[in-house]
Coordinates of C-alpha atoms in Angstrom, one line a residue:
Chain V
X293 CA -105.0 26.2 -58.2
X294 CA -107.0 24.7 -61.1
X295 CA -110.1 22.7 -62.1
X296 CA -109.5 19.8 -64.7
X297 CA -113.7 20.6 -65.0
X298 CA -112.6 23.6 -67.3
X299 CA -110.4 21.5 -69.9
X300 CA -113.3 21.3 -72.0
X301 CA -111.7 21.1 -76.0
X302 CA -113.1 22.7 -79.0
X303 CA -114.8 20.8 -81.5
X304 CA -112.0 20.5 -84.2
X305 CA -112.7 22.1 -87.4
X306 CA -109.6 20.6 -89.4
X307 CA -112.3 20.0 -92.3
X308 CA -111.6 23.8 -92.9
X309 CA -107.7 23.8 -92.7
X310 CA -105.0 22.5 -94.5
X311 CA -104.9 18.4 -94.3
X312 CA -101.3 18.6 -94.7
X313 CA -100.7 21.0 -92.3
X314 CA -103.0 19.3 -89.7
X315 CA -101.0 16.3 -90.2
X316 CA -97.8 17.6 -89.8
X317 CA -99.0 18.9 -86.6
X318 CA -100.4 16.0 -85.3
X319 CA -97.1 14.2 -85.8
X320 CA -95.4 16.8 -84.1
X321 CA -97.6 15.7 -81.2
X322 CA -97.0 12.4 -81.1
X323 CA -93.1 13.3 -81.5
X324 CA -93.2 14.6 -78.2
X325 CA -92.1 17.9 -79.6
X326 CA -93.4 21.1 -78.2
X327 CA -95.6 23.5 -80.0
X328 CA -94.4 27.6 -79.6
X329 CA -96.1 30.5 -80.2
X330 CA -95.6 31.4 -83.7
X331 CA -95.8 27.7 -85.0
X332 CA -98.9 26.5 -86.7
X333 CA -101.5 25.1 -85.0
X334 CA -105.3 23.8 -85.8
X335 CA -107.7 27.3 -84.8
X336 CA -109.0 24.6 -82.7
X337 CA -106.0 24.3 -80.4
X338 CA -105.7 27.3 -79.8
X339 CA -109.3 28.0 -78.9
X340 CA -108.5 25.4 -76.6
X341 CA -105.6 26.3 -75.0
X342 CA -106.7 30.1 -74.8
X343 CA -109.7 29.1 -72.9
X344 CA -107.8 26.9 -70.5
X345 CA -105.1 28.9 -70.1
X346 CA -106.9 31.5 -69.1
X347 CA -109.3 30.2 -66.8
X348 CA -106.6 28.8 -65.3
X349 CA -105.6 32.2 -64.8
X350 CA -108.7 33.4 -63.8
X351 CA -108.7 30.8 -60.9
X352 CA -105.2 31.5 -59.6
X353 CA -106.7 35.3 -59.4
X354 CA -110.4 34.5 -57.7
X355 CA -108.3 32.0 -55.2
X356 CA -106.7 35.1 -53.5
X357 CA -109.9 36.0 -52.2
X358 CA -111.1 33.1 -50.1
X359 CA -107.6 33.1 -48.6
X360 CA -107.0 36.9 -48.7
X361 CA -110.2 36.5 -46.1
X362 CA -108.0 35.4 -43.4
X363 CA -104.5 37.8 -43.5
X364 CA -105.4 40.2 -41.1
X365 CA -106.9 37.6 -38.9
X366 CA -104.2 34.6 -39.3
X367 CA -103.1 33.6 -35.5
X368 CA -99.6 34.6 -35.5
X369 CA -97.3 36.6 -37.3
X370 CA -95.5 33.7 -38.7
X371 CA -98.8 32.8 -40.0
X372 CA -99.7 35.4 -41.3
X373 CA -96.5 36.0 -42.8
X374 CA -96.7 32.7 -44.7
X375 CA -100.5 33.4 -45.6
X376 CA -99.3 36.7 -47.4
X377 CA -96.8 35.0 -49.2
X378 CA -98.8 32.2 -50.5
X379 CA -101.5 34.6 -51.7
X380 CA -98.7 36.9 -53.4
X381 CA -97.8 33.5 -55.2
X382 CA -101.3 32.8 -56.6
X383 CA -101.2 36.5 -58.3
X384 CA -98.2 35.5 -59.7
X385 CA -99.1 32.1 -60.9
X386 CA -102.3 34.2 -62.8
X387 CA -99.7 36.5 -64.6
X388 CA -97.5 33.7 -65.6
X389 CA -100.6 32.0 -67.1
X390 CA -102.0 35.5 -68.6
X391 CA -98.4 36.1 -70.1
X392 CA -98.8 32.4 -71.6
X393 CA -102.6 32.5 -72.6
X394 CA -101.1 35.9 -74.3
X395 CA -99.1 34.5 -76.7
X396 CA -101.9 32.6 -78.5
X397 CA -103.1 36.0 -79.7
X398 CA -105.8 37.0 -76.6
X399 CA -104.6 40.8 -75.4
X400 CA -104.3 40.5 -71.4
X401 CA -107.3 43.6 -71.6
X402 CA -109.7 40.9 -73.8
X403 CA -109.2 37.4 -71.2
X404 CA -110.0 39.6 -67.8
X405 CA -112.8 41.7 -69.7
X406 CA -113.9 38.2 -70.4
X407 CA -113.7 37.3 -67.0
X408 CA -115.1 40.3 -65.8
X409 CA -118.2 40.1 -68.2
X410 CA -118.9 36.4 -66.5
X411 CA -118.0 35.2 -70.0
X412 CA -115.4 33.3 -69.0
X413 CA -115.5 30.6 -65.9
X414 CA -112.7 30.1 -63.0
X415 CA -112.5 27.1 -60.7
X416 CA -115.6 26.2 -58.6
X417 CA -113.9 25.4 -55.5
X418 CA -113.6 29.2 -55.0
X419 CA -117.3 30.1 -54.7
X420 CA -117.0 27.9 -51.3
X421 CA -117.0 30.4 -47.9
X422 CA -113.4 30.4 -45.5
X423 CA -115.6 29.9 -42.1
X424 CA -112.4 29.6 -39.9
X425 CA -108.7 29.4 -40.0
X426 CA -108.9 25.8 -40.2
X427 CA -110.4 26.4 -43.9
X428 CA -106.8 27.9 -44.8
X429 CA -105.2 24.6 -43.7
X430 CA -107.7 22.9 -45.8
X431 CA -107.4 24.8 -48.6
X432 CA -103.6 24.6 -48.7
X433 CA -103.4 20.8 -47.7
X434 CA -106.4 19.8 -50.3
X435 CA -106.8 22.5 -52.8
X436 CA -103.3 23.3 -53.7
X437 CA -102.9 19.1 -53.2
X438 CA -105.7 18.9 -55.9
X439 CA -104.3 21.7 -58.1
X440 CA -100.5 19.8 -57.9
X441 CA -102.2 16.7 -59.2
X442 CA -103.1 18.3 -61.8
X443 CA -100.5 20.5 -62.7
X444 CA -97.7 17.9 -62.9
X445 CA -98.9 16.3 -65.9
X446 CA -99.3 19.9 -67.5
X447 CA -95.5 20.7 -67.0
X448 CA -95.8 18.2 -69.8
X449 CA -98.8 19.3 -72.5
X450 CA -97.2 20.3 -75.6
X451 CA -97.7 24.0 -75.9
X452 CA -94.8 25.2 -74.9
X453 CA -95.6 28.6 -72.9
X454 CA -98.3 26.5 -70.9
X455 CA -95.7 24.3 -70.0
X456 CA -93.0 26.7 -68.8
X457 CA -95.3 28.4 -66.7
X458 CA -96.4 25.1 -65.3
X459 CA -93.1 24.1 -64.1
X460 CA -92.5 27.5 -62.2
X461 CA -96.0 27.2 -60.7
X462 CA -95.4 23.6 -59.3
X463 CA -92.1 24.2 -58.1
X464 CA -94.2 27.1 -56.0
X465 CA -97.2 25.4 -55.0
X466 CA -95.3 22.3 -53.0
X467 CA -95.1 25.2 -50.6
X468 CA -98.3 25.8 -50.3
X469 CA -99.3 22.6 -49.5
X470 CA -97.0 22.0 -47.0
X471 CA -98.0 25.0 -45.1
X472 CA -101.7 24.1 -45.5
X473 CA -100.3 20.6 -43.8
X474 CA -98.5 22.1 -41.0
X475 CA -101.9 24.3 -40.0
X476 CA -104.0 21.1 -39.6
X477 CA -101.0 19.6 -37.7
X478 CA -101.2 22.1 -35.6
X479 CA -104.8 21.6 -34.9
X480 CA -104.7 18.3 -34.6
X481 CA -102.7 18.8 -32.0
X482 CA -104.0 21.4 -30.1
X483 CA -107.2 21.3 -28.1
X484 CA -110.4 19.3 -28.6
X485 CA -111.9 22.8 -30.4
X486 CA -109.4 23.2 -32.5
X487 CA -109.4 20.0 -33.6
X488 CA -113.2 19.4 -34.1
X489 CA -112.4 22.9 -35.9
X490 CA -109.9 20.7 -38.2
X491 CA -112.4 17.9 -38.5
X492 CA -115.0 20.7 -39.5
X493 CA -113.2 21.9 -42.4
X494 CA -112.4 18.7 -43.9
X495 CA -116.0 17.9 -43.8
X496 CA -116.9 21.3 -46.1
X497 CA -114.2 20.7 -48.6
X498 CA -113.4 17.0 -48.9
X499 CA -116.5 16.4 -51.4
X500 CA -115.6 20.1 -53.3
X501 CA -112.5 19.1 -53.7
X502 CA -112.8 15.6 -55.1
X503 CA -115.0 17.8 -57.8
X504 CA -111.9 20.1 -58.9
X505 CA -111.2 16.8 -60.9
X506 CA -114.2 17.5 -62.9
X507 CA -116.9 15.4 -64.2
X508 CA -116.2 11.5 -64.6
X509 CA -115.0 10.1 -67.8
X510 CA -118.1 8.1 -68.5
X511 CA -119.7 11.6 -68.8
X512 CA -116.8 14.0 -70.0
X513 CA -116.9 14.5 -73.7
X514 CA -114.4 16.8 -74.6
X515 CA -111.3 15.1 -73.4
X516 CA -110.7 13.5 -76.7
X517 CA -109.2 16.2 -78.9
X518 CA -106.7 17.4 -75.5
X519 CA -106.0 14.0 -74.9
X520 CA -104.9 13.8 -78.9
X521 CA -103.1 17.0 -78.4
X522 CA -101.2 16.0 -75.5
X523 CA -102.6 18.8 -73.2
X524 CA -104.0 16.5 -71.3
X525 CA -102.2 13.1 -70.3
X526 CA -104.8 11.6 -67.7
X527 CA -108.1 11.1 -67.2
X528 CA -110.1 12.8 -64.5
X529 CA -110.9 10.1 -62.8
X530 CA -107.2 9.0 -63.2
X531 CA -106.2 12.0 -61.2
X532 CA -109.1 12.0 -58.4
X533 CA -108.2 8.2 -57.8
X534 CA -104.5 9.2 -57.2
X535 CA -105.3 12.2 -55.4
X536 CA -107.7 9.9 -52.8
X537 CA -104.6 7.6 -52.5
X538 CA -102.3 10.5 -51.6
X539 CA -104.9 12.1 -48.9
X540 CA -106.6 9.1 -47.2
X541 CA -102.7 8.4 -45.4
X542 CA -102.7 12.1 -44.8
X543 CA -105.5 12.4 -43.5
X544 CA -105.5 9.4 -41.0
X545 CA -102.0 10.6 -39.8
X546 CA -103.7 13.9 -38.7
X547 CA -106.1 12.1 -36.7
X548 CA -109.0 13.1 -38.9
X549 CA -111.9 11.4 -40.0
X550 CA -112.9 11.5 -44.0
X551 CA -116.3 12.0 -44.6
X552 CA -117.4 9.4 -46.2
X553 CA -118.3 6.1 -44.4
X554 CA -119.0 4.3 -47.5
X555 CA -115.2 4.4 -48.2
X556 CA -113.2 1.2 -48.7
X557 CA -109.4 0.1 -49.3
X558 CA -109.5 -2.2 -52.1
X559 CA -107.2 -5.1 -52.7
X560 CA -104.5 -3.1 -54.8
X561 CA -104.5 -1.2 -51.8
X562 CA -106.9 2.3 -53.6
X563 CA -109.5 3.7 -51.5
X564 CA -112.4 3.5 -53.1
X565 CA -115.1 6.8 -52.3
X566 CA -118.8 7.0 -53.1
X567 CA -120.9 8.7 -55.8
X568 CA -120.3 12.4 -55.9
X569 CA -123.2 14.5 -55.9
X570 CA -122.7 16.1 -58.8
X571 CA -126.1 18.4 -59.2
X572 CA -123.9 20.3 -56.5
X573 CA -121.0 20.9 -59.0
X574 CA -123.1 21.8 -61.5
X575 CA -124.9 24.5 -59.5
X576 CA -121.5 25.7 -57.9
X577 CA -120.3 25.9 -61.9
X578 CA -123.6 27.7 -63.0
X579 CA -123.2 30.3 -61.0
X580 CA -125.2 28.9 -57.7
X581 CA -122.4 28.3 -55.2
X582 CA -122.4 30.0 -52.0
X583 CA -119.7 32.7 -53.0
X584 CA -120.1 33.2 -57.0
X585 CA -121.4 36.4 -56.3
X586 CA -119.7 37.8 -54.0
X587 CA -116.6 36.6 -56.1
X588 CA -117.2 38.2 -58.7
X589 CA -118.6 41.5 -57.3
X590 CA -115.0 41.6 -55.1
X591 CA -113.3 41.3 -59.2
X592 CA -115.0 44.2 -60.5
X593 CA -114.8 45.9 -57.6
X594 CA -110.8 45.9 -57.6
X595 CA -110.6 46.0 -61.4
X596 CA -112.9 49.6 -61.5
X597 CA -111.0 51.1 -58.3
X598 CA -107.3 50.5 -60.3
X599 CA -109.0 52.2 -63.4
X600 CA -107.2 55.7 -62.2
X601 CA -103.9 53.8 -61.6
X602 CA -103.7 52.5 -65.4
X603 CA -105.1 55.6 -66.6
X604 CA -102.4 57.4 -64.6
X605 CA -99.7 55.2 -65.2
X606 CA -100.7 55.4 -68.9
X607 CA -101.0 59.2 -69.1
X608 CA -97.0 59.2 -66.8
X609 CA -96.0 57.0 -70.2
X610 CA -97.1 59.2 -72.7
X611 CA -95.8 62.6 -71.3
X612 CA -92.9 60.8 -70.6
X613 CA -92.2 59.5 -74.0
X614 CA -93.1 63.0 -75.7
X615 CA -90.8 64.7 -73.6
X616 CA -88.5 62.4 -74.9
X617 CA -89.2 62.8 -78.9
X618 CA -89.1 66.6 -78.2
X619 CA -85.4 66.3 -76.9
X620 CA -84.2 64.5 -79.3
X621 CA -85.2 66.7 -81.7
X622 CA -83.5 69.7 -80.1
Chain Q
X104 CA -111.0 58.6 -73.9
X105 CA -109.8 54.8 -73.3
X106 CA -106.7 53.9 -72.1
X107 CA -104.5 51.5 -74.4
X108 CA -103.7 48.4 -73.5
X109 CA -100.3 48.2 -71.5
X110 CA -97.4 47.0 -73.5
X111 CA -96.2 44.6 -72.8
X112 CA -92.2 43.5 -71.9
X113 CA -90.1 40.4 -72.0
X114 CA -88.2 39.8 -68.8
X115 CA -84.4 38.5 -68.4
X116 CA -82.9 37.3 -65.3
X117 CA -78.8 36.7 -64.1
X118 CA -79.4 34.0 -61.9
X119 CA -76.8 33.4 -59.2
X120 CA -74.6 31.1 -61.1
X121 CA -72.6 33.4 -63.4
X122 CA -74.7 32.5 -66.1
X123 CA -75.9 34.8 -68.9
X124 CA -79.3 36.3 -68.6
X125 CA -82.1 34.1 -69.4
X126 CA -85.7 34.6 -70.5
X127 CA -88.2 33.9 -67.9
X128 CA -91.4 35.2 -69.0
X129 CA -93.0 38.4 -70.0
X130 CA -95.3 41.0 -68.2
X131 CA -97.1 43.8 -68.7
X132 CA -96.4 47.7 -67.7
X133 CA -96.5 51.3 -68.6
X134 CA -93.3 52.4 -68.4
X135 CA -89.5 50.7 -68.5
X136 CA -89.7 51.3 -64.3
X137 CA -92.4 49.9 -63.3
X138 CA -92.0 46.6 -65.7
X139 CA -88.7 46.7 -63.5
X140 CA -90.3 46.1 -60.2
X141 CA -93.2 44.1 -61.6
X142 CA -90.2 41.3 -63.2
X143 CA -88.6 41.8 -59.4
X144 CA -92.6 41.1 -57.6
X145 CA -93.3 38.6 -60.5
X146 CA -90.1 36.6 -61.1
X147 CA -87.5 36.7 -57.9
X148 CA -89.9 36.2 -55.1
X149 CA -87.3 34.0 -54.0
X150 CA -84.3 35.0 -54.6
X151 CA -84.1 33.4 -58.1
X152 CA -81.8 36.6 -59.7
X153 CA -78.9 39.1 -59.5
X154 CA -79.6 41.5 -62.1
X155 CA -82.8 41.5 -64.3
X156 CA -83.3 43.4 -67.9
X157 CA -86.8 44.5 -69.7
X158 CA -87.1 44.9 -73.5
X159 CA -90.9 45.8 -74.7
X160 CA -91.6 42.8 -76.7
X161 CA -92.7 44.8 -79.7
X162 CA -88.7 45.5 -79.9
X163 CA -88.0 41.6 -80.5
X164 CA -87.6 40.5 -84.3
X165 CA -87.7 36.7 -84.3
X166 CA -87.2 34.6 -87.0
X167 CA -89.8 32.5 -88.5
X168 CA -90.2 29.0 -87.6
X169 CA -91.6 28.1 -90.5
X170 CA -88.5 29.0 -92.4
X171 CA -86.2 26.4 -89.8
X172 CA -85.8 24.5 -92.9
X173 CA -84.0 27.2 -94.7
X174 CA -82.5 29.6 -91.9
X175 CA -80.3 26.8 -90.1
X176 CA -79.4 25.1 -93.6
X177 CA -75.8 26.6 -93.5
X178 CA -74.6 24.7 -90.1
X179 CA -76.2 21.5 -91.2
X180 CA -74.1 20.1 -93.8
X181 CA -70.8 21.4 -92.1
X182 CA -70.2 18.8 -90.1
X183 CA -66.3 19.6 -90.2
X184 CA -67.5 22.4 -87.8
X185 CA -67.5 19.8 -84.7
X186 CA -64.1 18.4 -83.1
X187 CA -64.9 15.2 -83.6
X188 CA -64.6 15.6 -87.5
X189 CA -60.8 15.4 -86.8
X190 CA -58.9 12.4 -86.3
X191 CA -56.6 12.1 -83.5
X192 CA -54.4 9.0 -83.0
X193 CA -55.4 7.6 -79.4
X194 CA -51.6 7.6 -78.5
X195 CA -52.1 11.5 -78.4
X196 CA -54.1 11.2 -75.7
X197 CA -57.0 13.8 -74.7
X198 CA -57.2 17.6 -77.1

């Protein structure tokens, strides 16, 4: 899970660094070759990356909770089991991205302080509430439909850790959609509750979602340098246009009913949606969305009530490894 | 007192396959057990290994990409290295 609204690049300083150097680099871009850890790279890029990386992260993290809402309540075991699993993956997918984000010099301690501290954003969509279990179908079939739209090209960008860790996380999240999927099948089929339930959902996240895509390009300012730097290879509107394309067939199939009436099927045969109210995004992202608090508080509230684990795992370490130095030197 | 940041641990997996163990990430733990069960919980949730190592990543030496150039010099120019240096007469058939 992701938000192409975070891949905001660093102004690039090459003024400072070594022309050749940045050169070199550059052409290594264009090559198509990847960039690894130890390689150079512009203090930009890796400001860059490091902040994306790790609010990626942060995101796959913050979107166990809205889901994490619904484990002990899930309607049947199968359910449920599938639920726990999915939300098992998301922690993972935030460890694979720490582990990358890591190797561009951040310790693992520094990014989540930074989260912690609010210094450091996460994806917006996750300050939005889970009303019913018809928000868990929405969130797979949508948000993790969203977050594979944008990941694909990622599998791609041209740091090399970012794009290992991308592969592993798609291959995962294609379940996760589909489960979302067979949830609002399931609705849809079911009785006239549970599918105004359905229809309920999709009305609360369709325009959130369409926002994960971030700002339009007319207004985004940053994408140049990523765009340069092959982190990024489309355009947000690129991506929201082929995400609509994907859904609107999906959607109809369930029986379901977009909300958005000013929607129209142009002649190439893309669905054309209205203006996004972006105030909205820009409230959710400054910290005004229904759940930002909450979030956060949950965060800090897990990260102080392991503090005795670490310390204890820690201290385990230590004796252990002095035990160790004192045999050997029997 | 603080505690120190957990070290962190380069994982290997033996997939199914036979094949040698392969680097699939890193993570981070205390001790060499529990960065055993954190590589099983973070990198075979589905089934993806037979047999995993964990090395702390501080006990890595790498060489220095920087130095390509110079460290992979020797196999360049030896191209005699490669079968197809050697000429075979096509009535030999396949070697």
């Amino acid at each position: 899970m992701y938000t192409q609204a975070l891949n905001t690049a660093e102004a690039d300083d090459r003024g400072l660094e070594d022309a050749a150097e940045a050169a070199q680099f550059q052409a290594r871009i264009d090559a198509e070759e990847r960039i690894e850890p130890n390689d150079w790279m512009p203090a930009a890029y890796r400001k860059t990356l490091t902040r994306q990386i790790s609010q990626h992260a942060h995101s796959e993290i913050v979107g166990m909770l809205p889901e994490g809402n619904w484990i002990t309540r899930a309607p049947t075991l199968r359910r449920k089991a599938a639920l726990l699993a999915k939300v098992q993956d998301e922690c993972g997918h935030g460890l694979y991205l720490y582990a990358a984000a890591e190797t561009l010099g951040s310790s693992r301690e520094e990014l989540v302080d930074a989260m912690l501290a609010g210094k450091a954003k996460y994806s917006s969509i996750f300050n939005y509430p889970t009303l019913t279990w018809a928000d868990i179908g929405t969130i797979g079939w949508l948000v993790d439909g969203a977050a594979i739209m944008n990941q694909i090209p990622l599998c791609r960008c041209s740091y090399g850790p970012y794009a290992r860790a991308m592969i592993r996380v798609c291959k995962e999240e294609s379940f996760h959609q589909r489960q979302g999927y067979e949830i609002m099948l399931t609705l849809c089929r079911g009785s006239d509750e549970q599918k105004a339930m359905a229809q309920d959902a999709l009305n609360r996240w369709w325009w959130p979602v369409l926002m994960m895509f971030g700002p339009p390009d007319a207004t985004s300012q940053h994408s140049d340098a990523s765009t340069k730097w092959k982190i990024k290879r489309f355009s947000n509107d690129e991506l929201r246009q082929k995400f609509v394309d994907a859904t609107v067939p999906q959607a109809q199939y369930l029986g379901l009913t977009i909300p958005d009436p000013g929607m129209t099927q142009d002649a190439d045969g893309h669905w054309r949606y209205s203006e996004i109210d972006w105030t909205e995004f820009k409230q959710v992202l400054a910290g005004n969305g229904p759940c930002n608090r909450d979030r956060m508080a949950a965060r800090r509230k897990a990260h102080a009530e392991g503090a005795w684990v670490r310390e204890a795992a820690a201290a385990y370490a230590a004796k252990r490894a002095q035990r160790q130095t004192a045999q050997a030197a029997e | 007192m603080a505690t120190p940041n957990t070290p962190l641990w380069e994982v290997f997996i033996r997939s199914r396959n036979g094949l040698a163990h392969k680097h699939v990430g890193s993570l981070h733990a205390s001790d060499a057990t529990m960065a055993l069960q954190a590589a099983r919980d973070i990198y075979t949730r589905r089934g993806e290994g037979l047999s995993i190592w964990v090395v702390p990543s501080s006990a890595i030496t790498a060489s220095d990409p920087a130095e390509k150039a110079m460290m992979f010099e020797p196999a360049e120019s030896k191209i005699y290295r490669h079968p197809t240096f050697y000429e075979v007469p096509e009535e030999v058939g396949h070697m």
